[in-house]
mmCIF file with all atom_site columns, C-alpha atoms in Angstrom:
data_model
loop_
_atom_site.group_PDB
_atom_site.id
_atom_site.type_symbol
_atom_site.label_atom_id
_atom_site.label_alt_id
_atom_site.label_comp_id
_atom_site.label_asym_id
_atom_site.label_entity_id
_atom_site.label_seq_id
_atom_site.pdbx_PDB_ins_code
_atom_site.Cartn_x
_atom_site.Cartn_y
_atom_site.Cartn_z
_atom_site.occupancy
_atom_site.B_iso_or_equiv
_atom_site.pdbx_formal_charge
_atom_site.auth_seq_id
_atom_site.auth_comp_id
_atom_site.auth_asym_id
_atom_site.auth_atom_id
_atom_site.pdbx_PDB_model_num
ATOM 1   C CA . MET V 1 1   ? 81.582 -29.888 -42.491 1.00 0.00 ? 1   MET V CA 1
ATOM 2   C CA . ALA V 1 2   ? 77.690 -28.247 -42.538 1.00 0.00 ? 2   ALA V CA 1
ATOM 3   C CA . LYS V 1 3   ? 75.207 -30.635 -41.286 1.00 0.00 ? 3   LYS V CA 1
ATOM 4   C CA . GLU V 1 4   ? 72.884 -31.986 -43.996 1.00 0.00 ? 4   GLU V CA 1
ATOM 5   C CA . PHE V 1 5   ? 69.219 -32.322 -43.517 1.00 0.00 ? 5   PHE V CA 1
ATOM 6   C CA . GLU V 1 6   ? 67.320 -34.285 -46.055 1.00 0.00 ? 6   GLU V CA 1
ATOM 7   C CA . VAL V 1 7   ? 63.267 -33.621 -46.334 1.00 0.00 ? 7   VAL V CA 1
ATOM 8   C CA . ARG V 1 8   ? 60.574 -34.209 -48.923 1.00 0.00 ? 8   ARG V CA 1
ATOM 9   C CA . ASN V 1 9   ? 60.115 -30.468 -49.398 1.00 0.00 ? 9   ASN V CA 1
ATOM 10  C CA . ALA V 1 10  ? 60.891 -27.234 -48.637 1.00 0.00 ? 10  ALA V CA 1
ATOM 11  C CA . GLU V 1 11  ? 57.913 -27.044 -46.791 1.00 0.00 ? 11  GLU V CA 1
ATOM 12  C CA . GLU V 1 12  ? 58.607 -29.551 -44.760 1.00 0.00 ? 12  GLU V CA 1
ATOM 13  C CA . PHE V 1 13  ? 62.176 -27.643 -43.493 1.00 0.00 ? 13  PHE V CA 1
ATOM 14  C CA . GLU V 1 14  ? 59.750 -24.481 -42.842 1.00 0.00 ? 14  GLU V CA 1
ATOM 15  C CA . THR V 1 15  ? 57.558 -26.359 -40.553 1.00 0.00 ? 15  THR V CA 1
ATOM 16  C CA . MET V 1 16  ? 60.762 -27.802 -39.107 1.00 0.00 ? 16  MET V CA 1
ATOM 17  C CA . ILE V 1 17  ? 61.802 -24.154 -38.647 1.00 0.00 ? 17  ILE V CA 1
ATOM 18  C CA . ARG V 1 18  ? 58.494 -23.115 -37.450 1.00 0.00 ? 18  ARG V CA 1
ATOM 19  C CA . GLU V 1 19  ? 58.623 -26.133 -34.629 1.00 0.00 ? 19  GLU V CA 1
ATOM 20  C CA . GLY V 1 20  ? 61.980 -24.892 -33.293 1.00 0.00 ? 20  GLY V CA 1
ATOM 21  C CA . ASP V 1 21  ? 63.752 -28.195 -34.518 1.00 0.00 ? 21  ASP V CA 1
ATOM 22  C CA . LEU V 1 22  ? 66.586 -28.291 -31.983 1.00 0.00 ? 22  LEU V CA 1
ATOM 23  C CA . ARG V 1 23  ? 68.663 -29.779 -34.606 1.00 0.00 ? 23  ARG V CA 1
ATOM 24  C CA . ILE V 1 24  ? 68.811 -26.631 -36.748 1.00 0.00 ? 24  ILE V CA 1
ATOM 25  C CA . SER V 1 25  ? 70.119 -24.729 -33.903 1.00 0.00 ? 25  SER V CA 1
ATOM 26  C CA . ASP V 1 26  ? 72.811 -27.360 -33.332 1.00 0.00 ? 26  ASP V CA 1
ATOM 27  C CA . ALA V 1 27  ? 73.760 -26.952 -36.769 1.00 0.00 ? 27  ALA V CA 1
ATOM 28  C CA . ILE V 1 28  ? 73.627 -23.169 -36.609 1.00 0.00 ? 28  ILE V CA 1
ATOM 29  C CA . VAL V 1 29  ? 75.296 -22.679 -32.745 1.00 0.00 ? 29  VAL V CA 1
ATOM 30  C CA . SER V 1 30  ? 77.793 -25.273 -33.603 1.00 0.00 ? 30  SER V CA 1
ATOM 31  C CA . THR V 1 31  ? 78.575 -23.400 -36.842 1.00 0.00 ? 31  THR V CA 1
ATOM 32  C CA . ILE V 1 32  ? 78.869 -19.949 -34.895 1.00 0.00 ? 32  ILE V CA 1
ATOM 33  C CA . LEU V 1 33  ? 80.522 -21.739 -32.020 1.00 0.00 ? 33  LEU V CA 1
ATOM 34  C CA . LYS V 1 34  ? 83.682 -23.035 -34.553 1.00 0.00 ? 34  LYS V CA 1
ATOM 35  C CA . ASN V 1 35  ? 84.309 -19.478 -36.469 1.00 0.00 ? 35  ASN V CA 1
ATOM 36  C CA . LEU V 1 36  ? 83.814 -17.584 -33.741 1.00 0.00 ? 36  LEU V CA 1
ATOM 37  C CA . LYS V 1 37  ? 87.457 -15.964 -34.038 1.00 0.00 ? 37  LYS V CA 1
ATOM 38  C CA . SER V 1 38  ? 86.906 -16.252 -38.103 1.00 0.00 ? 38  SER V CA 1
ATOM 39  C CA . LYS V 1 39  ? 88.053 -13.343 -40.321 1.00 0.00 ? 39  LYS V CA 1
ATOM 40  C CA . LYS V 1 40  ? 85.459 -14.700 -43.022 1.00 0.00 ? 40  LYS V CA 1
ATOM 41  C CA . ARG V 1 41  ? 82.292 -12.836 -43.013 1.00 0.00 ? 41  ARG V CA 1
ATOM 42  C CA . HIS V 1 42  ? 79.728 -15.661 -43.936 1.00 0.00 ? 42  HIS V CA 1
ATOM 43  C CA . HIS V 1 43  ? 79.843 -19.536 -42.717 1.00 0.00 ? 43  HIS V CA 1
ATOM 44  C CA . HIS V 1 44  ? 78.101 -22.469 -43.890 1.00 0.00 ? 44  HIS V CA 1
ATOM 45  C CA . ALA V 1 45  ? 76.108 -23.618 -41.265 1.00 0.00 ? 45  ALA V CA 1
ATOM 46  C CA . LEU V 1 46  ? 73.619 -26.482 -42.951 1.00 0.00 ? 46  LEU V CA 1
ATOM 47  C CA . SER V 1 47  ? 72.439 -27.802 -46.370 1.00 0.00 ? 47  SER V CA 1
ATOM 48  C CA . VAL V 1 48  ? 68.668 -28.581 -47.207 1.00 0.00 ? 48  VAL V CA 1
ATOM 49  C CA . ILE V 1 49  ? 68.435 -31.194 -49.549 1.00 0.00 ? 49  ILE V CA 1
ATOM 50  C CA . THR V 1 50  ? 64.921 -31.608 -51.041 1.00 0.00 ? 50  THR V CA 1
ATOM 51  C CA . LEU V 1 51  ? 63.691 -34.859 -52.314 1.00 0.00 ? 51  LEU V CA 1
ATOM 52  C CA . GLU V 1 52  ? 60.918 -33.920 -54.059 1.00 0.00 ? 52  GLU V CA 1
ATOM 53  C CA . ASP V 1 53  ? 62.260 -30.671 -55.917 1.00 0.00 ? 53  ASP V CA 1
ATOM 54  C CA . ASP V 1 54  ? 65.706 -32.183 -56.271 1.00 0.00 ? 54  ASP V CA 1
ATOM 55  C CA . ALA V 1 55  ? 67.184 -29.283 -54.847 1.00 0.00 ? 55  ALA V CA 1
ATOM 56  C CA . ILE V 1 56  ? 69.629 -28.550 -52.286 1.00 0.00 ? 56  ILE V CA 1
ATOM 57  C CA . TYR V 1 57  ? 69.775 -25.398 -50.365 1.00 0.00 ? 57  TYR V CA 1
ATOM 58  C CA . ASP V 1 58  ? 72.523 -23.620 -48.336 1.00 0.00 ? 58  ASP V CA 1
ATOM 59  C CA . ILE V 1 59  ? 72.266 -22.032 -45.560 1.00 0.00 ? 59  ILE V CA 1
ATOM 60  C CA . SER V 1 60  ? 74.913 -19.599 -44.403 1.00 0.00 ? 60  SER V CA 1
ATOM 61  C CA . ILE V 1 61  ? 75.184 -17.169 -41.231 1.00 0.00 ? 61  ILE V CA 1
ATOM 62  C CA . ASP V 1 62  ? 76.749 -13.869 -41.554 1.00 0.00 ? 62  ASP V CA 1
ATOM 63  C CA . LYS V 1 63  ? 79.116 -12.929 -38.916 1.00 0.00 ? 63  LYS V CA 1
ATOM 64  C CA . LYS V 1 64  ? 77.000 -9.696  -38.099 1.00 0.00 ? 64  LYS V CA 1
ATOM 65  C CA . ASP V 1 65  ? 74.484 -12.148 -36.936 1.00 0.00 ? 65  ASP V CA 1
ATOM 66  C CA . PHE V 1 66  ? 76.455 -14.057 -34.630 1.00 0.00 ? 66  PHE V CA 1
ATOM 67  C CA . TYR V 1 67  ? 75.481 -12.407 -31.534 1.00 0.00 ? 67  TYR V CA 1
ATOM 68  C CA . THR V 1 68  ? 71.694 -12.367 -32.082 1.00 0.00 ? 68  THR V CA 1
ATOM 69  C CA . THR V 1 69  ? 71.657 -15.607 -33.076 1.00 0.00 ? 69  THR V CA 1
ATOM 70  C CA . LEU V 1 70  ? 73.065 -17.239 -30.116 1.00 0.00 ? 70  LEU V CA 1
ATOM 71  C CA . VAL V 1 71  ? 71.088 -14.950 -27.785 1.00 0.00 ? 71  VAL V CA 1
ATOM 72  C CA . GLU V 1 72  ? 68.131 -15.922 -29.245 1.00 0.00 ? 72  GLU V CA 1
ATOM 73  C CA . ASN V 1 73  ? 69.205 -19.894 -29.231 1.00 0.00 ? 73  ASN V CA 1
ATOM 74  C CA . LEU V 1 74  ? 70.050 -19.703 -25.580 1.00 0.00 ? 74  LEU V CA 1
ATOM 75  C CA . SER V 1 75  ? 66.734 -20.245 -24.377 1.00 0.00 ? 75  SER V CA 1
ATOM 76  C CA . LYS V 1 76  ? 66.040 -23.234 -26.240 1.00 0.00 ? 76  LYS V CA 1
ATOM 77  C CA . TYR V 1 77  ? 69.079 -24.741 -24.621 1.00 0.00 ? 77  TYR V CA 1
ATOM 78  C CA . GLU V 1 78  ? 68.157 -23.946 -21.228 1.00 0.00 ? 78  GLU V CA 1
ATOM 79  C CA . ARG V 1 79  ? 64.578 -25.307 -21.920 1.00 0.00 ? 79  ARG V CA 1
ATOM 80  C CA . GLU V 1 80  ? 66.016 -28.322 -23.386 1.00 0.00 ? 80  GLU V CA 1
ATOM 81  C CA . GLU V 1 81  ? 68.533 -28.527 -19.910 1.00 0.00 ? 81  GLU V CA 1
ATOM 82  C CA . ARG V 1 82  ? 71.709 -28.566 -22.132 1.00 0.00 ? 82  ARG V CA 1
ATOM 83  C CA . TYR V 1 83  ? 73.698 -26.909 -19.705 1.00 0.00 ? 83  TYR V CA 1
ATOM 84  C CA . GLU V 1 84  ? 77.025 -27.950 -21.103 1.00 0.00 ? 84  GLU V CA 1
ATOM 85  C CA . GLU V 1 85  ? 75.974 -26.228 -24.218 1.00 0.00 ? 85  GLU V CA 1
ATOM 86  C CA . CYS V 1 86  ? 74.516 -23.145 -22.381 1.00 0.00 ? 86  CYS V CA 1
ATOM 87  C CA . VAL V 1 87  ? 77.693 -22.293 -20.668 1.00 0.00 ? 87  VAL V CA 1
ATOM 88  C CA . LYS V 1 88  ? 79.572 -22.340 -24.187 1.00 0.00 ? 88  LYS V CA 1
ATOM 89  C CA . ILE V 1 89  ? 76.858 -20.230 -25.534 1.00 0.00 ? 89  ILE V CA 1
ATOM 90  C CA . LYS V 1 90  ? 76.995 -17.857 -22.954 1.00 0.00 ? 90  LYS V CA 1
ATOM 91  C CA . GLY V 1 91  ? 80.832 -17.770 -23.128 1.00 0.00 ? 91  GLY V CA 1
ATOM 92  C CA . ALA V 1 92  ? 80.573 -16.778 -27.081 1.00 0.00 ? 92  ALA V CA 1
ATOM 93  C CA . ILE V 1 93  ? 77.840 -13.972 -26.222 1.00 0.00 ? 93  ILE V CA 1
ATOM 94  C CA . ASP V 1 94  ? 80.440 -12.640 -23.671 1.00 0.00 ? 94  ASP V CA 1
ATOM 95  C CA . TYR V 1 95  ? 83.350 -12.803 -25.899 1.00 0.00 ? 95  TYR V CA 1
ATOM 96  C CA . LEU V 1 96  ? 81.197 -11.024 -28.698 1.00 0.00 ? 96  LEU V CA 1
ATOM 97  C CA . LYS V 1 97  ? 80.269 -8.544  -26.464 1.00 0.00 ? 97  LYS V CA 1
ATOM 98  C CA . SER V 1 98  ? 83.205 -7.425  -25.262 1.00 0.00 ? 98  SER V CA 1
ATOM 99  C CA . LYS V 1 99  ? 84.464 -7.390  -28.732 1.00 0.00 ? 99  LYS V CA 1
ATOM 100 C CA . ASN V 1 100 ? 81.586 -5.109  -29.616 1.00 0.00 ? 100 ASN V CA 1
ATOM 101 C CA . ASP V 1 101 ? 82.418 -2.745  -26.255 1.00 0.00 ? 101 ASP V CA 1
ATOM 102 C CA . LYS V 1 102 ? 85.706 -1.875  -27.782 1.00 0.00 ? 102 LYS V CA 1
#
């Protein structure tokens, strides 16, 4: 199940993204790790519920972006010293890299 974020408006969510909110990274990375071997191309990662706009935005990730997204997020996890997750992310990066090298 995709993670849900409840915010006042879209601007608040944009601020979360700009500030590198780790909860967003967690939702995206966990979606990738759960679907690493899936044949589906797009995977629902999170939903953003905006209270003022009364809207829901569903965010999905394209399987083609798994590798770069994991590489980008690895440094965030390292900064937060979340080394168990770093090991999982590194393993997934290595898996995707080996798949692309074939």
